[in-house]
Short mmCIF file of C-alpha atoms in Angstrom, two decimals:
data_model
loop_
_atom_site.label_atom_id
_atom_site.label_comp_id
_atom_site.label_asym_id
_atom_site.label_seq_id
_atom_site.Cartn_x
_atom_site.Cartn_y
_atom_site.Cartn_z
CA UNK Q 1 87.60 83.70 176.50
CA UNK Q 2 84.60 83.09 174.75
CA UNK Q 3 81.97 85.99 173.91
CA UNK Q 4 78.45 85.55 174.31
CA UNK Q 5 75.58 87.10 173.77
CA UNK Q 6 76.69 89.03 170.56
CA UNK Q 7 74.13 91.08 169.48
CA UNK Q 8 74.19 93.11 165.77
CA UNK Q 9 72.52 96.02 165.73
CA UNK Q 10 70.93 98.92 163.58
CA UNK Q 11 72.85 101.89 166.00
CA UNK Q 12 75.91 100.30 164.62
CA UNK Q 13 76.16 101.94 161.22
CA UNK Q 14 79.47 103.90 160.84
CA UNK Q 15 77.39 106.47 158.77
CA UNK Q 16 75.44 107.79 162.80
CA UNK Q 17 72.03 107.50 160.56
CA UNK Q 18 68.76 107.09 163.04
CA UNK Q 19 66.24 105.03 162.71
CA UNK Q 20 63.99 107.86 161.84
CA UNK Q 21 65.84 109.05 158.98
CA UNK Q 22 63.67 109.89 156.00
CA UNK Q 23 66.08 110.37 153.59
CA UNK Q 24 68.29 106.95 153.45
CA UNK Q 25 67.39 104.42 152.13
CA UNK Q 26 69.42 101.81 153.05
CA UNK Q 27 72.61 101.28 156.11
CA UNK Q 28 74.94 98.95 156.22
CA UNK Q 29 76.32 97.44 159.46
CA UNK Q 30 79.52 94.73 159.16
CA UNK Q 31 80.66 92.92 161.85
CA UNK Q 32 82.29 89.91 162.65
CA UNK Q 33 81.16 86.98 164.50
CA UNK Q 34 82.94 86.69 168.09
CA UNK Q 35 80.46 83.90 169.32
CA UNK Q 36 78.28 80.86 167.80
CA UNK Q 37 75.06 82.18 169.62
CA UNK Q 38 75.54 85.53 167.86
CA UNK Q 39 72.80 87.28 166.85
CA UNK Q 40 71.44 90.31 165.23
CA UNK Q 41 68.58 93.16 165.49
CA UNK Q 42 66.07 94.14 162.60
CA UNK Q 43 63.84 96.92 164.04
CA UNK Q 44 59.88 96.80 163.27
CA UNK Q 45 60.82 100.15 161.03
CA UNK Q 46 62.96 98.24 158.85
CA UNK Q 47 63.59 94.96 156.38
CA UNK Q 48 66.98 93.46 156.28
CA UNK Q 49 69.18 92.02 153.95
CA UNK Q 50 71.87 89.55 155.59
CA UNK Q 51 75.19 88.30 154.21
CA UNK Q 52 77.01 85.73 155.74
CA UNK Q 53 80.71 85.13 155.15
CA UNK Q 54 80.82 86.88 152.61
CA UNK Q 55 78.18 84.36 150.18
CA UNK Q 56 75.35 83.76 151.60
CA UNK Q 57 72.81 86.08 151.09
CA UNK Q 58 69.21 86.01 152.91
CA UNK Q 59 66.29 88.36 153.52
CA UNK Q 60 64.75 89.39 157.19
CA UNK Q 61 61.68 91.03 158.16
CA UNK Q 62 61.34 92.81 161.34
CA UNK Q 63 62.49 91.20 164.34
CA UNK Q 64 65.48 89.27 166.31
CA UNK Q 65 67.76 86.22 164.49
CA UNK Q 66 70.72 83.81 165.51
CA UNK Q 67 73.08 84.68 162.84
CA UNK Q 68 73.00 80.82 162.35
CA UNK Q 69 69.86 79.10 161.63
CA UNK Q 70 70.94 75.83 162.88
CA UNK Q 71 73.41 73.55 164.47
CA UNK Q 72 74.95 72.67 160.76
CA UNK Q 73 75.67 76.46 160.32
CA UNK Q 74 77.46 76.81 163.69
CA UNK Q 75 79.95 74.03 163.43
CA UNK Q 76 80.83 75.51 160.49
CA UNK Q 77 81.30 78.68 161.78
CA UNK Q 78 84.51 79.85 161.43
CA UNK Q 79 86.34 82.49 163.62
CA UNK Q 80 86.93 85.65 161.89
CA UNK Q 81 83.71 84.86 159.96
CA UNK Q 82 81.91 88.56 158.68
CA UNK Q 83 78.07 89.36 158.74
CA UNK Q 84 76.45 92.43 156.88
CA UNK Q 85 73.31 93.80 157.92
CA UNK Q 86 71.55 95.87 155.32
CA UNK Q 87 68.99 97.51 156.86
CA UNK Q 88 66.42 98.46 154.25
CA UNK Q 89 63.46 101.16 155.57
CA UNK Q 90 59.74 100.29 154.82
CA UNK Q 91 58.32 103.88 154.87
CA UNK Q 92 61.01 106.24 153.89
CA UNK Q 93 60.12 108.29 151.16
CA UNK Q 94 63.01 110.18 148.88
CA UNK Q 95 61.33 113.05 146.94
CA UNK Q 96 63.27 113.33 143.75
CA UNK Q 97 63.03 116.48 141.12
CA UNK Q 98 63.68 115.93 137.98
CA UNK Q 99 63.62 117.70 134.71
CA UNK Q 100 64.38 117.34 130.84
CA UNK Q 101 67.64 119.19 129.97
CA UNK Q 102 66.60 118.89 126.46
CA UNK Q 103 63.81 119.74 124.64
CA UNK Q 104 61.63 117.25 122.98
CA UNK Q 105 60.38 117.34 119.14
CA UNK Q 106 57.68 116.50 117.79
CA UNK Q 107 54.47 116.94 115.06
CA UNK Q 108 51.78 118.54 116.56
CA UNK Q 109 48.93 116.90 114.72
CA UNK Q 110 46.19 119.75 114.92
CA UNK Q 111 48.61 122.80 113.24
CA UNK Q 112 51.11 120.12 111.31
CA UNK Q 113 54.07 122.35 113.07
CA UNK Q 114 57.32 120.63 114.69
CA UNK Q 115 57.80 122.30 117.70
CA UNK Q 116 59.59 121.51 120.92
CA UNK Q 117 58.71 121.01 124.53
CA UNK Q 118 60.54 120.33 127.49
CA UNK Q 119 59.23 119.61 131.62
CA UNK Q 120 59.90 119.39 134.94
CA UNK Q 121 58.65 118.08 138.06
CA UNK Q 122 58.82 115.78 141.03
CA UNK Q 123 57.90 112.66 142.31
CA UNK Q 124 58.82 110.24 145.38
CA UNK Q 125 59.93 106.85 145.82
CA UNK Q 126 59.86 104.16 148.17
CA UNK Q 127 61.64 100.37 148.19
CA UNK Q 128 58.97 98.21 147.55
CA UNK Q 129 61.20 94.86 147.03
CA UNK Q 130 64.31 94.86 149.05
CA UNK Q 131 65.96 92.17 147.76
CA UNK Q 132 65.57 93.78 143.93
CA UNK Q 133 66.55 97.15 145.42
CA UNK Q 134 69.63 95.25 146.92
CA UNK Q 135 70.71 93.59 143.73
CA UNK Q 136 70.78 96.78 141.49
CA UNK Q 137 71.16 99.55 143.52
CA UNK Q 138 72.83 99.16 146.74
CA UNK Q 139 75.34 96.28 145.92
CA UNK Q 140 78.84 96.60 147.38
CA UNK Q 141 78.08 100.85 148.14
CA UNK Q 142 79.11 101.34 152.00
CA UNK Q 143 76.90 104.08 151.81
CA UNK Q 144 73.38 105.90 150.94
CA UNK Q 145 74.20 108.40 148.83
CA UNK Q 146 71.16 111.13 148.64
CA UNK Q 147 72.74 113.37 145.75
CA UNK Q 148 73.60 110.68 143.75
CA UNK Q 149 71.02 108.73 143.97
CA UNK Q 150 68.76 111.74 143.36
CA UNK Q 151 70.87 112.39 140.07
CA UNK Q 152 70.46 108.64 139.10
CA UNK Q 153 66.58 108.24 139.05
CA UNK Q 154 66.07 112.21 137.62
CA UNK Q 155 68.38 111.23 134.86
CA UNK Q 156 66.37 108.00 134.67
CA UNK Q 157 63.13 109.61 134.37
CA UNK Q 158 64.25 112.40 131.50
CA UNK Q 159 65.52 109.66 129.62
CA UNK Q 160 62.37 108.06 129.48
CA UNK Q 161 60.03 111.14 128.94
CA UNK Q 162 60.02 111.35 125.34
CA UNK Q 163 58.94 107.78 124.74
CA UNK Q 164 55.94 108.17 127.23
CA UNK Q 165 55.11 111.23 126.93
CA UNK Q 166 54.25 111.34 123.39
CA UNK Q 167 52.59 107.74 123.80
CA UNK Q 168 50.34 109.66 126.79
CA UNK Q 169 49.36 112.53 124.61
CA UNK Q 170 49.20 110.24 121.45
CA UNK Q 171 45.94 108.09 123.54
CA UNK Q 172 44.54 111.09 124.58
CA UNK Q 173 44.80 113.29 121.60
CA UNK Q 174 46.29 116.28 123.29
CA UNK Q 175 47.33 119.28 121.11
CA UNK Q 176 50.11 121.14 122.69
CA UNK Q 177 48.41 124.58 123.14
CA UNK Q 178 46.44 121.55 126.06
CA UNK Q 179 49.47 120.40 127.82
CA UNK Q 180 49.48 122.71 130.69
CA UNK Q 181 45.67 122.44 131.70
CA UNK Q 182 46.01 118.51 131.40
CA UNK Q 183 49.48 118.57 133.57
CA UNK Q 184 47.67 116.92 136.61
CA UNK Q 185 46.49 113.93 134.27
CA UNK Q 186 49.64 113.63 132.09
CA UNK Q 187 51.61 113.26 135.55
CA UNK Q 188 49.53 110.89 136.99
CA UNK Q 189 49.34 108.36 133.36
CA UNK Q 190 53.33 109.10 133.49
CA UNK Q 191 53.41 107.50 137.34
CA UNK Q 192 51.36 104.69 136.69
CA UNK Q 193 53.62 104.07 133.52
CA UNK Q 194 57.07 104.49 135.27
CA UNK Q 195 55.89 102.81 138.48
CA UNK Q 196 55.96 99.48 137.40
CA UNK Q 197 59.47 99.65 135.56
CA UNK Q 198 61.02 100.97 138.63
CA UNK Q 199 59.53 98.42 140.71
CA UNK Q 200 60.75 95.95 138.02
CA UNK Q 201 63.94 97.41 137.53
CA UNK Q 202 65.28 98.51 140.87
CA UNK Q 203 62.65 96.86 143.60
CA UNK Q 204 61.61 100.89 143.55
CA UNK Q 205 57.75 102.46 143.93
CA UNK Q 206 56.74 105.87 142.32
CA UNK Q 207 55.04 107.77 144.03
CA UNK Q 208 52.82 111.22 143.68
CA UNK Q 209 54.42 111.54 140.37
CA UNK Q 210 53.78 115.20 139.16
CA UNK Q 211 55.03 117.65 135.89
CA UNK Q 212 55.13 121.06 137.93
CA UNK Q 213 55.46 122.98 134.37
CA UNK Q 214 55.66 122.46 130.95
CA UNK Q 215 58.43 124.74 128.81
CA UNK Q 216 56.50 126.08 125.79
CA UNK Q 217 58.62 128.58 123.65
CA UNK Q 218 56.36 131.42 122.59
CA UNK Q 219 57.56 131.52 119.73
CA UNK Q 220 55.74 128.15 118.94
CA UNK Q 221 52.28 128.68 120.81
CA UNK Q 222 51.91 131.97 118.84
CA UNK Q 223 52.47 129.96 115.38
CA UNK Q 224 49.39 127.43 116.69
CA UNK Q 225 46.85 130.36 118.02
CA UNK Q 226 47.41 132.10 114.16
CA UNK Q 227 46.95 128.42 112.35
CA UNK Q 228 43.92 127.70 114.56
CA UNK Q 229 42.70 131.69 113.95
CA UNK Q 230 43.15 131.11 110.38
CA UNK Q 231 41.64 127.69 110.40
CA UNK Q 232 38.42 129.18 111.61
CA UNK Q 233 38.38 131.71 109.54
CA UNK Q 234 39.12 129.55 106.80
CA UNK Q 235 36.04 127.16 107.90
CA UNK Q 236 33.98 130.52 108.21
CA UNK Q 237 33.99 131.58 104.82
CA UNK Q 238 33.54 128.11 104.04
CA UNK Q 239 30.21 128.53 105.36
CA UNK Q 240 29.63 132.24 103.72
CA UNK Q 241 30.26 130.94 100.43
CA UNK Q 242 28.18 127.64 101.02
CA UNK Q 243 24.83 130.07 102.36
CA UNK Q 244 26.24 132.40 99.09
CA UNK Q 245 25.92 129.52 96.52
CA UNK Q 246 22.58 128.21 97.47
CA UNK Q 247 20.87 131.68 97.89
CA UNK Q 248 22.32 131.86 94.49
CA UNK Q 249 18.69 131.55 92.45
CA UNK Q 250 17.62 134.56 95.08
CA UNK Q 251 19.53 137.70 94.18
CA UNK Q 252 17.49 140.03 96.56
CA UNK Q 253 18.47 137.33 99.73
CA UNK Q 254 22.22 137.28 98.63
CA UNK Q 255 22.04 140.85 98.99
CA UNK Q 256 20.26 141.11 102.47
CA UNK Q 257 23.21 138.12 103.45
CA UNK Q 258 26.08 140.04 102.39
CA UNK Q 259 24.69 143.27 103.93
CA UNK Q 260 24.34 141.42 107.03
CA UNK Q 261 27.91 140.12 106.78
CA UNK Q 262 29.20 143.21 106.21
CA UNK Q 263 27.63 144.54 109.58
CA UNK Q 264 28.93 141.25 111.71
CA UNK Q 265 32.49 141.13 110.34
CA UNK Q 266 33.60 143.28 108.29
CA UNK Q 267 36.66 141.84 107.67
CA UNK Q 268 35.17 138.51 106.59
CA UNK Q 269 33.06 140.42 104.00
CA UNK Q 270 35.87 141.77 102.13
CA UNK Q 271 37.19 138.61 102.03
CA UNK Q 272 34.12 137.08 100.43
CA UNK Q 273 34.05 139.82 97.94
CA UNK Q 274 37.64 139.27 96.78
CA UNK Q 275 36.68 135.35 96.03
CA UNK Q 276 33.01 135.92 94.60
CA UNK Q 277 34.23 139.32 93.24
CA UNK Q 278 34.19 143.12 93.23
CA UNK Q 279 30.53 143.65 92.66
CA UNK Q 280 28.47 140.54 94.30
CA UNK Q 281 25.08 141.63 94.08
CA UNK Q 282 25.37 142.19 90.58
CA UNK Q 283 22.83 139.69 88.88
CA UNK Q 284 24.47 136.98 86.71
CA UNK Q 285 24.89 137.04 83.18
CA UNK Q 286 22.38 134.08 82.73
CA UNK Q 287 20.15 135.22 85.68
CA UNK Q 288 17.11 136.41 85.18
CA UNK Q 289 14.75 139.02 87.33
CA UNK Q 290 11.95 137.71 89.07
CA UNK Q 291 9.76 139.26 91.58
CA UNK Q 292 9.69 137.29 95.12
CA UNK Q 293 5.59 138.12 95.11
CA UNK Q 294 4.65 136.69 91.95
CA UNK Q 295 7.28 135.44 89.85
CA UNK Q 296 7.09 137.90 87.34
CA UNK Q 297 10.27 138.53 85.29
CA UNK Q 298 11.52 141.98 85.76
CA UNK Q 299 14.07 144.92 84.52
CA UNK Q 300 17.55 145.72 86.14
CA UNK Q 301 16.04 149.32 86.17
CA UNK Q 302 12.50 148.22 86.88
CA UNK Q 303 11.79 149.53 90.41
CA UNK Q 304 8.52 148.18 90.83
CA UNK Q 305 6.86 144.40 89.36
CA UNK Q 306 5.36 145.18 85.99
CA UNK Q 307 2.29 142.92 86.99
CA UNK Q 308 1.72 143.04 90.43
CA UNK Q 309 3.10 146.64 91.24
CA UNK Q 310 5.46 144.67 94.22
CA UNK Q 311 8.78 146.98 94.45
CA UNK Q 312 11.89 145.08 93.40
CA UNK Q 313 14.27 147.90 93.71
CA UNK Q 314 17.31 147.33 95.95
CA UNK Q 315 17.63 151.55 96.61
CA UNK Q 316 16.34 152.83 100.04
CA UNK Q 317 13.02 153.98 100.34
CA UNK Q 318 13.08 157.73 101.38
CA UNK Q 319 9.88 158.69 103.52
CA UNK Q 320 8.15 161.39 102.38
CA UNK Q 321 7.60 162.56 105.69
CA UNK Q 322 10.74 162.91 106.82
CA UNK Q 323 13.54 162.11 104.52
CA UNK Q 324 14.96 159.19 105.97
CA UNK Q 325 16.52 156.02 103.83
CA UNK Q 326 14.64 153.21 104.70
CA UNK Q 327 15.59 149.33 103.70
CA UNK Q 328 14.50 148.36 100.49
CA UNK Q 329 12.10 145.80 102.06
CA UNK Q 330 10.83 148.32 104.69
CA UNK Q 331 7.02 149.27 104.79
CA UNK Q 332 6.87 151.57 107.45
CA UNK Q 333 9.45 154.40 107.87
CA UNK Q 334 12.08 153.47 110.79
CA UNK Q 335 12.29 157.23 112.02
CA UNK Q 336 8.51 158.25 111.94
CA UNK Q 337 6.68 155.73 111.52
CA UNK Q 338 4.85 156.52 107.59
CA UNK Q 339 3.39 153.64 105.94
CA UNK Q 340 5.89 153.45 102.85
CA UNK Q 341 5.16 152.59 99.32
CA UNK Q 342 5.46 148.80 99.18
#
C-alpha cells in the first residue's frame, strides 16, 4: 500500500536535540523515502543541508520541500532510496576557551631580553556558510560533538597565536611590560584576524574574541623594570654630564649644579663624581680664575676680586650676628637677617 504524505522532520534526530539547543551545531536526520510526494521540514530557526541517495547534495533555507524537485526526479525514484537532513542552526552560538599550553618566545625590542609569554581566553562562534561548515567539519559525523569540537577550534586557535600575536604587537609596537593593559585591543585585532580564516576555512564566524590573561613569569618583568630603571638612569646622567660640560668655563655654576644634585639625588651625584672624578669642583689644570662681576683673574686662595672687591670664595659666609654658615653667594644672613659682606 502506498504511503503518502511523508513528511521529514527536525524532531526526528536520534540524538532528542530541540530546536532551541544552543550548543549543537548541526543534527542529522536519515530517512528513507516510502512515497514519491515525500517531503521534508526546515524550521525558520534553521538552514539545511540535503542529500539525496546518497550523491546528491543541495542546500535549503527555511521552509517546506518535495524531496523531489520535479517529475524527472520522481520517476527515478527508487524504493529504498535514503534522504539526510542536516539541519544547520542560524543563531547558535558555541563559546569556546582556549589557551596556549606552551609558552611563546620572543625579543622584546625595548630591553633586547628573550623572554616568554603564554595566554588564554575565550571567544564564540557561529556557522556563517553552511555548506563550507558541511564540507569540513560535519561530513559523514552522525553526531555534534561539543567536547570535541571545543578541543578542535582551541587547539586551532593556540596554534595560530604565535604567528599573530607577534604580527599584532609588531604594528603596534607593544613592549611586553604593555600586554596586559592593551589585552582588550590585542583580542579584538586577534578576532578580526582569525575571523576571516575560520569563515574561509570551516564556513565558521568568530565572535567576541577575548585574551582573559596574559602569563608573564616574574622572573622576566623584573629583568625589564631594572633595564628600563637603569636606562633612565643611564639617560639621566647623560644629561648631568651634558649641563656639567658646558658649565665647564663657569667653575662657581658647576659647583652650585653639583650641590644641587647632591640635594635631589644623592645617589646620582656619586655617580657623577666617580665619572668626572673624586674632587669636581676642583678648577682645571688649564683653567683660569675669573670673577663673575668683572672678569678679573683671581687666586685659588683669593677670597675676594683683587679689583672690584666682589667675593669669589666658595666657603660659607658666617654672620657676625649670629654665627650661622651662609651660601657663598648669600648677601643677607638666612637665620637673622644681617646684610653680609658681599
Amino acid at each position: 500500500m502506498k504511503v503518502k504524505n511523508q513528511v521529514i522532520k527536525f524532531e526526528q534526530n536520534l540524538c532528542n536535540a530541540k530546536l532551541d539547543d544552543n550548543e549543537i551545531l548541526f543534527v542529522r536526520v536519515s530517512d528513507v523515502v516510502s512515497s514519491v510526494d515525500a517531503r521534508f521540514e526546515v524550521p525558520f530557526t534553521h538552514n539545511a543541508i540535503v542529500i539525496k541517495g546518497g550523491g546528491d547534495v543541495r542546500y535549503y533555507k527555511s521552509g517546506n520541500y518535495d524531496v523531489f524537485d520535479d517529475k524527472k526526479e520522481a520517476k527515478q525514484w527508487k524504493k529504498g532510496m535514503s534522504v539526510e537532513v542536516i539541519y544547520i542552526p542560524k543563531d547558535t552560538q558555541v563559546l569556546i576557551r582556549w589557551g596556549t599550553p606552551n609558552r611563546l618566545r620572543y625579543r622584546d625590542d625595548a630591553s633586547n631580553r628573550v623572554i616568554t609569554v603564554g595566554a588564554r581566553g575565550e571567544f564564540d562562534v557561529s556557522v556563517g556558510n553552511p555548506e563550507q561548515f558541511f564540507r569540513k567539519v560535519v561530513g559523514a559525523k552522525k553526531e555534534f560533538n561539543l567536547m570535541e569540537f571545543r578541543k578542535r577550534f582551541s587547539e586551532t586557535v593556540a596554534t595560530e597565536f604565535a604567528d599573530i600575536f607577534l604580527k599584532i604587537i609588531a604594528e603596534r609596537k607593544l613592549t611586553y611590560d604593555q600586554f596586559t593593559a592593551n589585552k582588550k585591543e590585542i583580542g579584538n585585532a586577534m578576532g578580526e584576524i582569525l575571523c576571516p580564516m575560520f569563515e574561509r576555512e570551516w564556513g565558521l564566524l568568530v565572535h567576541n574574541f577575548k585574551i582573559a590573561d596574559f602569563d608573564l613569569l616574574d622572573e622576566d618583568m623584573n629583568a625589564i623594570e631594572e633595564f628600563a630603571a637603569e636606562k633612565t638612569k643611564q639617560e639621566r646622567m647623560k644629561e648631568y654630564l651634558a649641563e656639567l660640560e658646558r658649565l665647564a668655563d663657569k667653575q662657581w655654576e658647576r659647583e652650585k649644579y653639583l650641590r644641587q644634585l647632591e640635594l635631589q639625588d644623592k645617589a646620582a651625584y656619586y655617580e657623577v663624581l666617580k665619572v668626572i672624578g673624586n674632587n669636581p669642583t676642583a678648577p682645571r689644570p688649564e683653567e683660569k680664575l675669573l670673577c663673575p662681576n668683572c672678569g678679573c683673574e683671581y687666586k685659588a686662595t683669593d677670597k675676594f676680586c683683587p679689583k672690584c672687591g666682589k667675593r669669589v670664595s666658595k666657603d660659607p659666609i658666617i654672620c657676625p650676628d649670629c654665627g650661622k654658615a651662609n651660601d657663598s653667594t648669600s648677601v643677607f644672613c638666612a637665620n637673622c637677617g644681617k646684610k653680609l659682606v658681599g
